[in-house]
């Protein structure tokens, strides 16, 4: 997605450890018009997938997920993060390790919002090691919900998340695919296809 | 806002302690089309206020805030919640007590996203005791930003938040104003004006 790549080049900052900071349009300050374009792009990519529900994780996933839900006219559920979780009967839960923050969180959603009749589009802001997506897979499995696909705003294709989604055999659509960082420079997969 | 009131009557659940649970369209599962209508209503109410930025608190405020930002074509910033906060130079912070959860959180935003040139529309899902809005006021004061107004999805007008906003002298727009609960029944301010 050209508009997104240009925005990353303009406003993204590369931090040590191959971390891309995009807090001025995606995950602290949010550009709603860009989010609308992103939601529209996801909806277009999954328009024939029979999506009944969009699922994401708070907080950074909410803006793109809600815009995808708007374009597809389906409900959006965001999983909540907790430091620890006491097993509660009416929740699906999964453990998610964050390599960036070096901490484990539990994520959960209320059982009443996901079931065997659902075809779920998973949306997240980043795909790196794929821990959040793995957690959402687990929650869908607990709910016996079908996974229609995974939509990612920014993917670091050189990390393990890509393979994790491929192994699952579901369609992955990443709107910006970063192949490498070269100091401050960001390289996209789209450069090689130009 | 008729559409919102009807949805509250249809899907809201009144819990002990005058808590209204609306987790199936607002703060766990989200109805994106309703959020779009809500954002449009906020934008209409504040269209002449010169809003430069929408400010909210994660996570439940994000969906209505992003839709308001979309309709106004201005950036949205969501404050992050932390259990504790070590004072960091580049953050504005405030303490927020939750009467529902009986815990204190700190909320913070990066200084670079709010300044003296901003006219800020504060958006939140609920106004009850007004603690979150009070925290956002404090953050705006630290940034020397002007407050253009407060937009609330659901207000419980019989709690103290309404007065807190009135005392501040800023415009308050609540799309559903609950005047009382009568067992399972929800009463709106609009009933008396019909």
mmCIF file of C-alpha atoms in Angstrom:
data_model
loop_
_atom_site.group_PDB
_atom_site.id
_atom_site.type_symbol
_atom_site.label_atom_id
_atom_site.label_comp_id
_atom_site.label_asym_id
_atom_site.label_seq_id
_atom_site.Cartn_x
_atom_site.Cartn_y
_atom_site.Cartn_z
ATOM 1 C CA UNK A 1 0.000 0.000 0.000
ATOM 2 C CA UNK A 2 1.840 3.007 -1.356
ATOM 3 C CA UNK A 3 0.248 5.610 0.954
ATOM 4 C CA UNK A 4 1.285 3.619 4.032
ATOM 5 C CA UNK A 5 4.855 2.998 2.837
ATOM 6 C CA UNK A 6 5.298 6.693 2.134
ATOM 7 C CA UNK A 7 4.030 7.523 5.590
ATOM 8 C CA UNK A 8 6.467 5.053 7.175
ATOM 9 C CA UNK A 9 9.345 6.611 5.231
ATOM 10 C CA UNK A 10 8.243 10.105 6.256
ATOM 11 C CA UNK A 11 7.311 9.561 9.907
ATOM 12 C CA UNK A 12 8.681 6.202 11.057
ATOM 13 C CA UNK A 13 11.822 6.041 13.176
ATOM 14 C CA UNK A 14 14.128 3.050 13.312
ATOM 15 C CA UNK A 15 15.270 2.291 16.866
ATOM 16 C CA UNK A 16 17.989 -0.128 18.022
ATOM 17 C CA UNK A 17 16.950 -3.784 17.846
ATOM 18 C CA UNK A 18 15.148 -3.389 14.513
ATOM 19 C CA UNK A 19 12.224 -1.653 16.173
ATOM 20 C CA UNK A 20 10.181 0.646 13.942
ATOM 21 C CA UNK A 21 8.473 3.440 15.864
ATOM 22 C CA UNK A 22 5.298 4.692 14.197
ATOM 23 C CA UNK A 23 3.679 6.335 17.193
ATOM 24 C CA UNK A 24 2.686 9.471 15.317
ATOM 25 C CA UNK A 25 0.187 7.818 12.992
ATOM 26 C CA UNK A 26 -0.522 4.272 14.195
ATOM 27 C CA UNK A 27 -0.111 3.388 17.839
ATOM 28 C CA UNK A 28 -0.235 6.465 20.056
ATOM 29 C CA UNK A 29 -1.262 9.283 17.792
ATOM 30 C CA UNK A 30 -3.528 7.867 15.085
ATOM 31 C CA UNK A 31 -4.268 9.262 11.630
ATOM 32 C CA UNK A 32 -7.952 8.409 11.149
ATOM 33 C CA UNK A 33 -7.970 9.055 7.389
ATOM 34 C CA UNK A 34 -5.030 6.687 6.912
ATOM 35 C CA UNK A 35 -6.792 4.147 9.151
ATOM 36 C CA UNK A 36 -9.863 4.425 6.943
ATOM 37 C CA UNK A 37 -7.746 3.660 3.854
ATOM 38 C CA UNK A 38 -6.177 0.738 5.702
ATOM 39 C CA UNK A 39 -9.572 -0.627 6.722
ATOM 40 C CA UNK A 40 -10.798 -0.321 3.149
ATOM 41 C CA UNK A 41 -7.729 -2.191 1.877
ATOM 42 C CA UNK A 42 -8.298 -5.057 4.322
ATOM 43 C CA UNK A 43 -11.975 -5.233 3.391
ATOM 44 C CA UNK A 44 -11.071 -5.367 -0.292
ATOM 45 C CA UNK A 45 -8.518 -8.142 0.252
ATOM 46 C CA UNK A 46 -10.963 -10.277 2.249
ATOM 47 C CA UNK A 47 -14.226 -9.295 0.540
ATOM 48 C CA UNK A 48 -14.918 -12.859 -0.658
ATOM 49 C CA UNK A 49 -13.826 -14.615 2.538
ATOM 50 C CA UNK A 50 -17.239 -14.605 4.237
ATOM 51 C CA UNK A 51 -15.919 -12.724 7.277
ATOM 52 C CA UNK A 52 -18.450 -12.560 10.131
ATOM 53 C CA UNK A 53 -16.237 -10.902 12.716
ATOM 54 C CA UNK A 54 -12.978 -8.957 13.049
ATOM 55 C CA UNK A 55 -10.770 -9.835 16.011
ATOM 56 C CA UNK A 56 -7.811 -7.839 17.348
ATOM 57 C CA UNK A 57 -5.900 -7.086 20.566
ATOM 58 C CA UNK A 58 -6.063 -3.834 22.536
ATOM 59 C CA UNK A 59 -4.897 -1.129 22.120
ATOM 60 C CA UNK A 60 -2.963 -0.563 18.909
ATOM 61 C CA UNK A 61 -5.027 -3.018 16.892
ATOM 62 C CA UNK A 62 -8.323 -1.287 17.584
ATOM 63 C CA UNK A 63 -8.163 1.601 15.097
ATOM 64 C CA UNK A 64 -7.302 -0.484 12.005
ATOM 65 C CA UNK A 65 -9.634 -3.297 13.113
ATOM 66 C CA UNK A 66 -12.609 -0.974 13.593
ATOM 67 C CA UNK A 67 -12.022 0.546 10.164
ATOM 68 C CA UNK A 68 -11.874 -2.941 8.604
ATOM 69 C CA UNK A 69 -15.100 -3.793 10.420
ATOM 70 C CA UNK A 70 -16.671 -0.579 9.135
ATOM 71 C CA UNK A 71 -15.797 -1.448 5.545
ATOM 72 C CA UNK A 72 -16.996 -5.048 5.932
ATOM 73 C CA UNK A 73 -20.026 -4.121 8.104
ATOM 74 C CA UNK A 74 -19.233 -6.791 10.689
ATOM 75 C CA UNK A 75 -18.654 -6.508 14.464
ATOM 76 C CA UNK A 76 -15.153 -6.078 15.873
ATOM 77 C CA UNK A 77 -13.990 -7.742 19.088
ATOM 78 C CA UNK A 78 -10.836 -6.630 20.824
ATOM 79 C CA UNK A 79 -9.099 -9.019 23.183
ATOM 80 C CA UNK A 80 -8.147 -7.517 26.526
ATOM 81 C CA UNK A 81 -4.642 -7.792 27.965
ATOM 82 C CA UNK A 82 -4.062 -8.799 31.568
ATOM 83 C CA UNK A 83 -0.892 -9.317 33.572
ATOM 84 C CA UNK A 84 -2.271 -12.567 34.917
ATOM 85 C CA UNK A 85 -5.525 -14.368 34.480
ATOM 86 C CA UNK A 86 -7.518 -16.438 36.886
ATOM 87 C CA UNK A 87 -9.391 -18.988 34.836
ATOM 88 C CA UNK A 88 -12.885 -17.708 34.358
ATOM 89 C CA UNK A 89 -15.517 -19.897 32.774
ATOM 90 C CA UNK A 90 -16.861 -17.324 30.378
ATOM 91 C CA UNK A 91 -13.523 -16.263 28.828
ATOM 92 C CA UNK A 92 -11.280 -17.649 26.120
ATOM 93 C CA UNK A 93 -7.682 -16.870 27.082
ATOM 94 C CA UNK A 94 -4.178 -17.236 25.678
ATOM 95 C CA UNK A 95 -0.696 -16.262 26.816
ATOM 96 C CA UNK A 96 1.243 -13.805 24.665
ATOM 97 C CA UNK A 97 4.937 -13.065 25.101
ATOM 98 C CA UNK A 98 6.157 -9.663 23.957
ATOM 99 C CA UNK A 99 9.748 -9.723 22.665
ATOM 100 C CA UNK A 100 9.781 -5.893 22.638
ATOM 101 C CA UNK A 101 8.676 -5.533 26.258
ATOM 102 C CA UNK A 102 10.111 -8.863 27.453
ATOM 103 C CA UNK A 103 6.960 -9.630 29.436
ATOM 104 C CA UNK A 104 4.108 -12.103 29.173
ATOM 105 C CA UNK A 105 0.513 -10.999 29.042
ATOM 106 C CA UNK A 106 -2.666 -12.940 28.920
ATOM 107 C CA UNK A 107 -5.256 -11.921 26.396
ATOM 108 C CA UNK A 108 -8.893 -12.812 26.716
ATOM 109 C CA UNK A 109 -12.271 -12.391 25.105
ATOM 110 C CA UNK A 110 -15.737 -13.160 26.388
ATOM 111 C CA UNK A 111 -16.965 -16.494 25.039
ATOM 112 C CA UNK A 112 -20.291 -15.024 24.008
ATOM 113 C CA UNK A 113 -18.588 -12.967 21.291
ATOM 114 C CA UNK A 114 -16.973 -15.805 19.323
ATOM 115 C CA UNK A 115 -18.291 -19.191 18.276
ATOM 116 C CA UNK A 116 -18.235 -22.068 15.814
ATOM 117 C CA UNK A 117 -20.375 -20.116 13.321
ATOM 118 C CA UNK A 118 -17.811 -17.344 12.966
ATOM 119 C CA UNK A 119 -15.315 -16.740 10.175
ATOM 120 C CA UNK A 120 -12.785 -14.440 11.739
ATOM 121 C CA UNK A 121 -10.478 -11.857 10.212
ATOM 122 C CA UNK A 122 -7.558 -11.241 12.584
ATOM 123 C CA UNK A 123 -6.134 -7.722 12.435
ATOM 124 C CA UNK A 124 -3.060 -6.313 14.148
ATOM 125 C CA UNK A 125 -0.807 -3.291 13.775
ATOM 126 C CA UNK A 126 2.456 -5.280 13.585
ATOM 127 C CA UNK A 127 3.585 -8.770 12.675
ATOM 128 C CA UNK A 128 7.090 -9.533 13.921
ATOM 129 C CA UNK A 129 7.498 -12.716 15.940
ATOM 130 C CA UNK A 130 3.808 -13.425 15.629
ATOM 131 C CA UNK A 131 3.107 -13.931 19.323
ATOM 132 C CA UNK A 132 -0.097 -11.866 19.323
ATOM 133 C CA UNK A 133 -1.429 -13.605 16.205
ATOM 134 C CA UNK A 134 -0.550 -16.975 17.757
ATOM 135 C CA UNK A 135 -2.597 -15.983 20.821
ATOM 136 C CA UNK A 136 -5.532 -15.027 18.605
ATOM 137 C CA UNK A 137 -5.232 -18.377 16.738
ATOM 138 C CA UNK A 138 -5.479 -20.150 20.107
ATOM 139 C CA UNK A 139 -8.558 -18.159 21.065
ATOM 140 C CA UNK A 140 -10.218 -18.969 17.718
ATOM 141 C CA UNK A 141 -9.368 -22.654 18.222
ATOM 142 C CA UNK A 142 -10.936 -22.625 21.687
ATOM 143 C CA UNK A 143 -14.061 -21.065 20.155
ATOM 144 C CA UNK A 144 -13.958 -23.528 17.223
ATOM 145 C CA UNK A 145 -14.184 -20.456 14.988
ATOM 146 C CA UNK A 146 -12.842 -20.575 11.460
ATOM 147 C CA UNK A 147 -10.005 -18.197 10.561
ATOM 148 C CA UNK A 148 -10.739 -16.303 7.349
ATOM 149 C CA UNK A 149 -7.346 -14.645 7.275
ATOM 150 C CA UNK A 150 -4.838 -12.333 8.900
ATOM 151 C CA UNK A 151 -4.543 -8.627 8.067
ATOM 152 C CA UNK A 152 -1.440 -6.795 9.254
ATOM 153 C CA UNK A 153 -0.649 -3.105 8.902
ATOM 154 C CA UNK A 154 3.158 -3.439 9.033
ATOM 155 C CA UNK A 155 4.997 -6.732 8.718
ATOM 156 C CA UNK A 156 8.676 -7.361 9.347
ATOM 157 C CA UNK A 157 8.955 -10.264 6.931
ATOM 158 C CA UNK A 158 12.429 -11.257 8.135
ATOM 159 C CA UNK A 159 11.097 -12.278 11.560
ATOM 160 C CA UNK A 160 9.333 -15.514 12.439
ATOM 161 C CA UNK A 161 5.703 -14.339 12.378
ATOM 162 C CA UNK A 162 5.369 -14.715 8.614
ATOM 163 C CA UNK A 163 6.234 -18.421 8.788
ATOM 164 C CA UNK A 164 3.931 -18.944 11.758
ATOM 165 C CA UNK A 165 0.976 -17.668 9.728
ATOM 166 C CA UNK A 166 2.064 -19.589 6.613
ATOM 167 C CA UNK A 167 2.317 -22.818 8.661
ATOM 168 C CA UNK A 168 -1.255 -22.293 9.761
ATOM 169 C CA UNK A 169 -2.263 -22.205 6.100
ATOM 170 C CA UNK A 170 -4.331 -19.011 6.268
ATOM 171 C CA UNK A 171 -4.208 -16.048 3.935
ATOM 172 C CA UNK A 172 -1.943 -13.236 5.144
ATOM 173 C CA UNK A 173 -2.289 -9.693 3.846
ATOM 174 C CA UNK A 174 0.295 -7.187 5.071
ATOM 175 C CA UNK A 175 -0.142 -3.645 3.794
ATOM 176 C CA UNK A 176 3.538 -2.755 4.269
ATOM 177 C CA UNK A 177 6.143 -5.506 4.159
ATOM 178 C CA UNK A 178 9.517 -4.493 5.542
ATOM 179 C CA UNK A 179 12.344 -6.679 4.257
ATOM 180 C CA UNK A 180 15.228 -5.016 6.091
ATOM 181 C CA UNK A 181 16.517 -1.984 7.929
ATOM 182 C CA UNK A 182 19.711 -0.389 6.698
ATOM 183 C CA UNK A 183 20.665 2.009 9.487
ATOM 184 C CA UNK A 184 17.829 4.550 9.428
ATOM 185 C CA UNK A 185 16.527 3.326 6.098
ATOM 186 C CA UNK A 186 13.530 1.065 5.710
ATOM 187 C CA UNK A 187 13.326 -1.311 2.749
ATOM 188 C CA UNK A 188 10.028 -2.697 1.507
ATOM 189 C CA UNK A 189 9.263 -5.890 -0.415
ATOM 190 C CA UNK A 190 7.523 -3.709 -2.997
ATOM 191 C CA UNK A 191 10.882 -2.156 -4.009
ATOM 192 C CA UNK A 192 11.973 -5.387 -5.644
ATOM 193 C CA UNK A 193 8.805 -5.615 -7.695
ATOM 194 C CA UNK A 194 8.936 -2.088 -9.054
ATOM 195 C CA UNK B 1 -29.022 10.198 19.680
ATOM 196 C CA UNK B 2 -31.984 7.943 19.046
ATOM 197 C CA UNK B 3 -30.019 5.094 17.395
ATOM 198 C CA UNK B 4 -27.710 4.856 20.425
ATOM 199 C CA UNK B 5 -30.525 4.961 22.985
ATOM 200 C CA UNK B 6 -32.359 2.204 21.153
ATOM 201 C CA UNK B 7 -29.208 0.098 21.130
ATOM 202 C CA UNK B 8 -28.717 0.621 24.872
ATOM 203 C CA UNK B 9 -32.319 -0.456 25.511
ATOM 204 C CA UNK B 10 -31.856 -3.503 23.273
ATOM 205 C CA UNK B 11 -28.369 -4.681 24.276
ATOM 206 C CA UNK B 12 -27.357 -2.928 27.499
ATOM 207 C CA UNK B 13 -27.509 -4.751 30.794
ATOM 208 C CA UNK B 14 -27.901 -3.047 34.162
ATOM 209 C CA UNK B 15 -25.639 -4.571 36.805
ATOM 210 C CA UNK B 16 -25.667 -3.973 40.569
ATOM 211 C CA UNK B 17 -24.171 -0.633 41.581
ATOM 212 C CA UNK B 18 -25.780 1.265 38.707
ATOM 213 C CA UNK B 19 -23.291 -0.155 36.222
ATOM 214 C CA UNK B 20 -24.456 -0.308 32.621
ATOM 215 C CA UNK B 21 -22.793 -3.071 30.645
ATOM 216 C CA UNK B 22 -22.583 -2.346 26.925
ATOM 217 C CA UNK B 23 -19.801 -4.750 26.031
ATOM 218 C CA UNK B 24 -21.536 -6.060 22.936
ATOM 219 C CA UNK B 25 -21.403 -2.829 20.960
ATOM 220 C CA UNK B 26 -19.081 -0.372 22.686
ATOM 221 C CA UNK B 27 -16.273 -1.613 24.883
ATOM 222 C CA UNK B 28 -15.385 -5.224 24.102
ATOM 223 C CA UNK B 29 -17.318 -6.067 20.988
ATOM 224 C CA UNK B 30 -17.669 -2.897 18.909
ATOM 225 C CA UNK B 31 -20.285 -2.057 16.277
ATOM 226 C CA UNK B 32 -18.273 -0.084 13.697
ATOM 227 C CA UNK B 33 -21.319 1.328 11.876
ATOM 228 C CA UNK B 34 -22.729 2.669 15.142
ATOM 229 C CA UNK B 35 -19.278 4.076 15.980
ATOM 230 C CA UNK B 36 -19.263 5.848 12.619
ATOM 231 C CA UNK B 37 -22.639 7.441 13.413
ATOM 232 C CA UNK B 38 -21.319 8.435 16.847
ATOM 233 C CA UNK B 39 -18.170 9.990 15.357
ATOM 234 C CA UNK B 40 -20.287 11.891 12.859
ATOM 235 C CA UNK B 41 -22.526 13.201 15.651
ATOM 236 C CA UNK B 42 -19.512 14.445 17.648
ATOM 237 C CA UNK B 43 -18.042 16.093 14.563
ATOM 238 C CA UNK B 44 -21.344 17.826 13.872
ATOM 239 C CA UNK B 45 -21.631 19.092 17.453
ATOM 240 C CA UNK B 46 -18.085 20.496 17.453
ATOM 241 C CA UNK B 47 -17.778 21.467 13.788
ATOM 242 C CA UNK B 48 -17.281 25.175 14.596
ATOM 243 C CA UNK B 49 -14.989 24.660 17.592
ATOM 244 C CA UNK B 50 -11.713 24.750 15.655
ATOM 245 C CA UNK B 51 -10.696 21.285 16.885
ATOM 246 C CA UNK B 52 -7.075 20.405 15.997
ATOM 247 C CA UNK B 53 -6.864 17.124 17.862
ATOM 248 C CA UNK B 54 -9.027 14.458 19.479
ATOM 249 C CA UNK B 55 -7.797 13.050 22.782
ATOM 250 C CA UNK B 56 -9.050 9.908 24.538
ATOM 251 C CA UNK B 57 -7.916 7.109 26.872
ATOM 252 C CA UNK B 58 -7.237 3.514 25.869
ATOM 253 C CA UNK B 59 -8.968 1.203 25.188
ATOM 254 C CA UNK B 60 -12.700 1.831 25.129
ATOM 255 C CA UNK B 61 -12.367 5.446 24.024
ATOM 256 C CA UNK B 62 -10.398 4.604 20.902
ATOM 257 C CA UNK B 63 -13.212 3.488 18.571
ATOM 258 C CA UNK B 64 -15.505 6.532 19.084
ATOM 259 C CA UNK B 65 -12.501 8.895 19.159
ATOM 260 C CA UNK B 66 -11.065 7.592 15.895
ATOM 261 C CA UNK B 67 -14.462 7.961 14.222
ATOM 262 C CA UNK B 68 -14.763 11.541 15.505
ATOM 263 C CA UNK B 69 -11.249 12.210 14.190
ATOM 264 C CA UNK B 70 -12.233 10.705 10.845
ATOM 265 C CA UNK B 71 -15.245 12.993 10.535
ATOM 266 C CA UNK B 72 -13.237 16.061 11.614
ATOM 267 C CA UNK B 73 -10.078 15.045 9.686
ATOM 268 C CA UNK B 74 -7.806 15.661 12.666
ATOM 269 C CA UNK B 75 -5.343 13.344 14.444
ATOM 270 C CA UNK B 76 -6.423 11.290 17.448
ATOM 271 C CA UNK B 77 -4.162 10.676 20.442
ATOM 272 C CA UNK B 78 -4.966 7.999 22.963
ATOM 273 C CA UNK B 79 -3.503 8.250 26.456
ATOM 274 C CA UNK B 80 -1.933 5.056 27.713
ATOM 275 C CA UNK B 81 -2.777 3.534 31.093
ATOM 276 C CA UNK B 82 -0.068 2.346 33.453
ATOM 277 C CA UNK B 83 -0.222 0.838 36.916
ATOM 278 C CA UNK B 84 2.526 3.169 38.056
ATOM 279 C CA UNK B 85 4.580 5.760 36.307
ATOM 280 C CA UNK B 86 8.171 6.793 36.792
ATOM 281 C CA UNK B 87 8.362 10.434 35.849
ATOM 282 C CA UNK B 88 9.668 10.633 32.347
ATOM 283 C CA UNK B 89 10.611 13.966 30.850
ATOM 284 C CA UNK B 90 8.830 13.485 27.571
ATOM 285 C CA UNK B 91 5.420 12.476 28.969
ATOM 286 C CA UNK B 92 2.431 14.347 30.344
ATOM 287 C CA UNK B 93 0.862 12.219 33.067
ATOM 288 C CA UNK B 94 -2.140 12.258 35.391
ATOM 289 C CA UNK B 95 -3.564 9.894 38.001
ATOM 290 C CA UNK B 96 -7.019 8.440 37.372
ATOM 291 C CA UNK B 97 -9.039 6.585 39.986
ATOM 292 C CA UNK B 98 -11.578 4.064 38.724
ATOM 293 C CA UNK B 99 -14.636 3.739 40.989
ATOM 294 C CA UNK B 100 -15.739 0.673 39.042
ATOM 295 C CA UNK B 101 -12.442 -1.180 39.429
ATOM 296 C CA UNK B 102 -11.415 0.503 42.701
ATOM 297 C CA UNK B 103 -7.847 1.007 41.476
ATOM 298 C CA UNK B 104 -5.709 3.952 40.460
ATOM 299 C CA UNK B 105 -4.052 4.139 37.089
ATOM 300 C CA UNK B 106 -1.735 6.664 35.610
ATOM 301 C CA UNK B 107 -2.470 7.865 32.120
ATOM 302 C CA UNK B 108 0.147 9.463 29.923
ATOM 303 C CA UNK B 109 0.747 10.888 26.494
ATOM 304 C CA UNK B 110 3.957 11.842 24.740
ATOM 305 C CA UNK B 111 4.571 15.596 24.986
ATOM 306 C CA UNK B 112 5.294 15.839 21.285
ATOM 307 C CA UNK B 113 1.646 15.082 20.463
ATOM 308 C CA UNK B 114 0.009 17.952 22.385
ATOM 309 C CA UNK B 115 0.932 21.596 22.688
ATOM 310 C CA UNK B 116 -0.197 25.182 23.232
ATOM 311 C CA UNK B 117 -1.406 25.474 19.630
ATOM 312 C CA UNK B 118 -3.936 22.680 20.041
ATOM 313 C CA UNK B 119 -7.689 22.913 20.533
ATOM 314 C CA UNK B 120 -8.603 19.538 21.913
ATOM 315 C CA UNK B 121 -11.833 17.570 21.763
ATOM 316 C CA UNK B 122 -11.894 15.040 24.610
ATOM 317 C CA UNK B 123 -13.816 11.846 23.838
ATOM 318 C CA UNK B 124 -14.680 8.971 26.143
ATOM 319 C CA UNK B 125 -17.120 6.082 26.173
ATOM 320 C CA UNK B 126 -18.598 6.866 29.610
ATOM 321 C CA UNK B 127 -18.965 9.862 31.906
ATOM 322 C CA UNK B 128 -19.843 8.849 35.455
ATOM 323 C CA UNK B 129 -17.628 10.272 38.189
ATOM 324 C CA UNK B 130 -15.531 12.062 35.605
ATOM 325 C CA UNK B 131 -12.173 10.770 36.757
ATOM 326 C CA UNK B 132 -10.878 9.999 33.264
ATOM 327 C CA UNK B 133 -12.009 13.379 31.933
ATOM 328 C CA UNK B 134 -10.393 15.075 34.923
ATOM 329 C CA UNK B 135 -7.135 13.283 34.060
ATOM 330 C CA UNK B 136 -7.399 14.455 30.452
ATOM 331 C CA UNK B 137 -8.048 18.043 31.663
ATOM 332 C CA UNK B 138 -4.833 17.837 33.700
ATOM 333 C CA UNK B 139 -2.881 16.592 30.706
ATOM 334 C CA UNK B 140 -4.244 19.436 28.536
ATOM 335 C CA UNK B 141 -3.315 21.927 31.263
ATOM 336 C CA UNK B 142 0.232 20.578 31.408
ATOM 337 C CA UNK B 143 0.440 20.972 27.621
ATOM 338 C CA UNK B 144 -1.187 24.438 27.802
ATOM 339 C CA UNK B 145 -3.621 23.152 25.185
ATOM 340 C CA UNK B 146 -7.075 24.677 24.907
ATOM 341 C CA UNK B 147 -10.064 22.406 25.490
ATOM 342 C CA UNK B 148 -12.615 22.706 22.709
ATOM 343 C CA UNK B 149 -15.124 20.448 24.430
ATOM 344 C CA UNK B 150 -15.972 17.031 25.807
ATOM 345 C CA UNK B 151 -17.821 14.376 23.814
ATOM 346 C CA UNK B 152 -19.239 11.408 25.718
ATOM 347 C CA UNK B 153 -20.995 8.369 24.287
ATOM 348 C CA UNK B 154 -23.006 7.496 27.421
ATOM 349 C CA UNK B 155 -23.375 9.811 30.389
ATOM 350 C CA UNK B 156 -24.870 8.969 33.760
ATOM 351 C CA UNK B 157 -26.061 12.479 34.516
ATOM 352 C CA UNK B 158 -26.865 11.696 38.149
ATOM 353 C CA UNK B 159 -23.187 11.132 38.991
ATOM 354 C CA UNK B 160 -20.584 13.818 39.639
ATOM 355 C CA UNK B 161 -18.865 13.920 36.257
ATOM 356 C CA UNK B 162 -21.442 16.246 34.717
ATOM 357 C CA UNK B 163 -20.772 18.922 37.343
ATOM 358 C CA UNK B 164 -17.026 18.477 37.021
ATOM 359 C CA UNK B 165 -17.216 19.308 33.301
ATOM 360 C CA UNK B 166 -19.690 22.164 33.916
ATOM 361 C CA UNK B 167 -17.353 23.661 36.540
ATOM 362 C CA UNK B 168 -14.598 23.682 33.973
ATOM 363 C CA UNK B 169 -16.850 25.751 31.712
ATOM 364 C CA UNK B 170 -16.406 23.668 28.571
ATOM 365 C CA UNK B 171 -19.100 22.411 26.227
ATOM 366 C CA UNK B 172 -20.277 18.883 27.003
ATOM 367 C CA UNK B 173 -22.053 16.759 24.416
ATOM 368 C CA UNK B 174 -23.330 13.368 25.597
ATOM 369 C CA UNK B 175 -25.041 11.272 22.952
ATOM 370 C CA UNK B 176 -27.048 9.270 25.489
ATOM 371 C CA UNK B 177 -27.882 10.825 28.852
ATOM 372 C CA UNK B 178 -29.060 8.348 31.446
ATOM 373 C CA UNK B 179 -31.068 9.974 34.223
ATOM 374 C CA UNK B 180 -31.812 6.877 36.285
ATOM 375 C CA UNK B 181 -31.995 3.112 36.441
ATOM 376 C CA UNK B 182 -35.218 1.532 37.573
ATOM 377 C CA UNK B 183 -34.312 -2.092 38.173
ATOM 378 C CA UNK B 184 -33.439 -3.332 34.693
ATOM 379 C CA UNK B 185 -34.894 -0.254 33.015
ATOM 380 C CA UNK B 186 -32.816 2.609 31.725
ATOM 381 C CA UNK B 187 -34.289 6.109 31.629
ATOM 382 C CA UNK B 188 -32.943 8.806 29.341
ATOM 383 C CA UNK B 189 -33.079 12.589 29.640
ATOM 384 C CA UNK B 190 -34.668 12.638 26.172
ATOM 385 C CA UNK B 191 -37.811 10.935 27.536
ATOM 386 C CA UNK B 192 -38.805 14.089 29.388
ATOM 387 C CA UNK B 193 -38.469 16.190 26.235
ATOM 388 C CA UNK B 194 -40.561 13.930 24.026
#
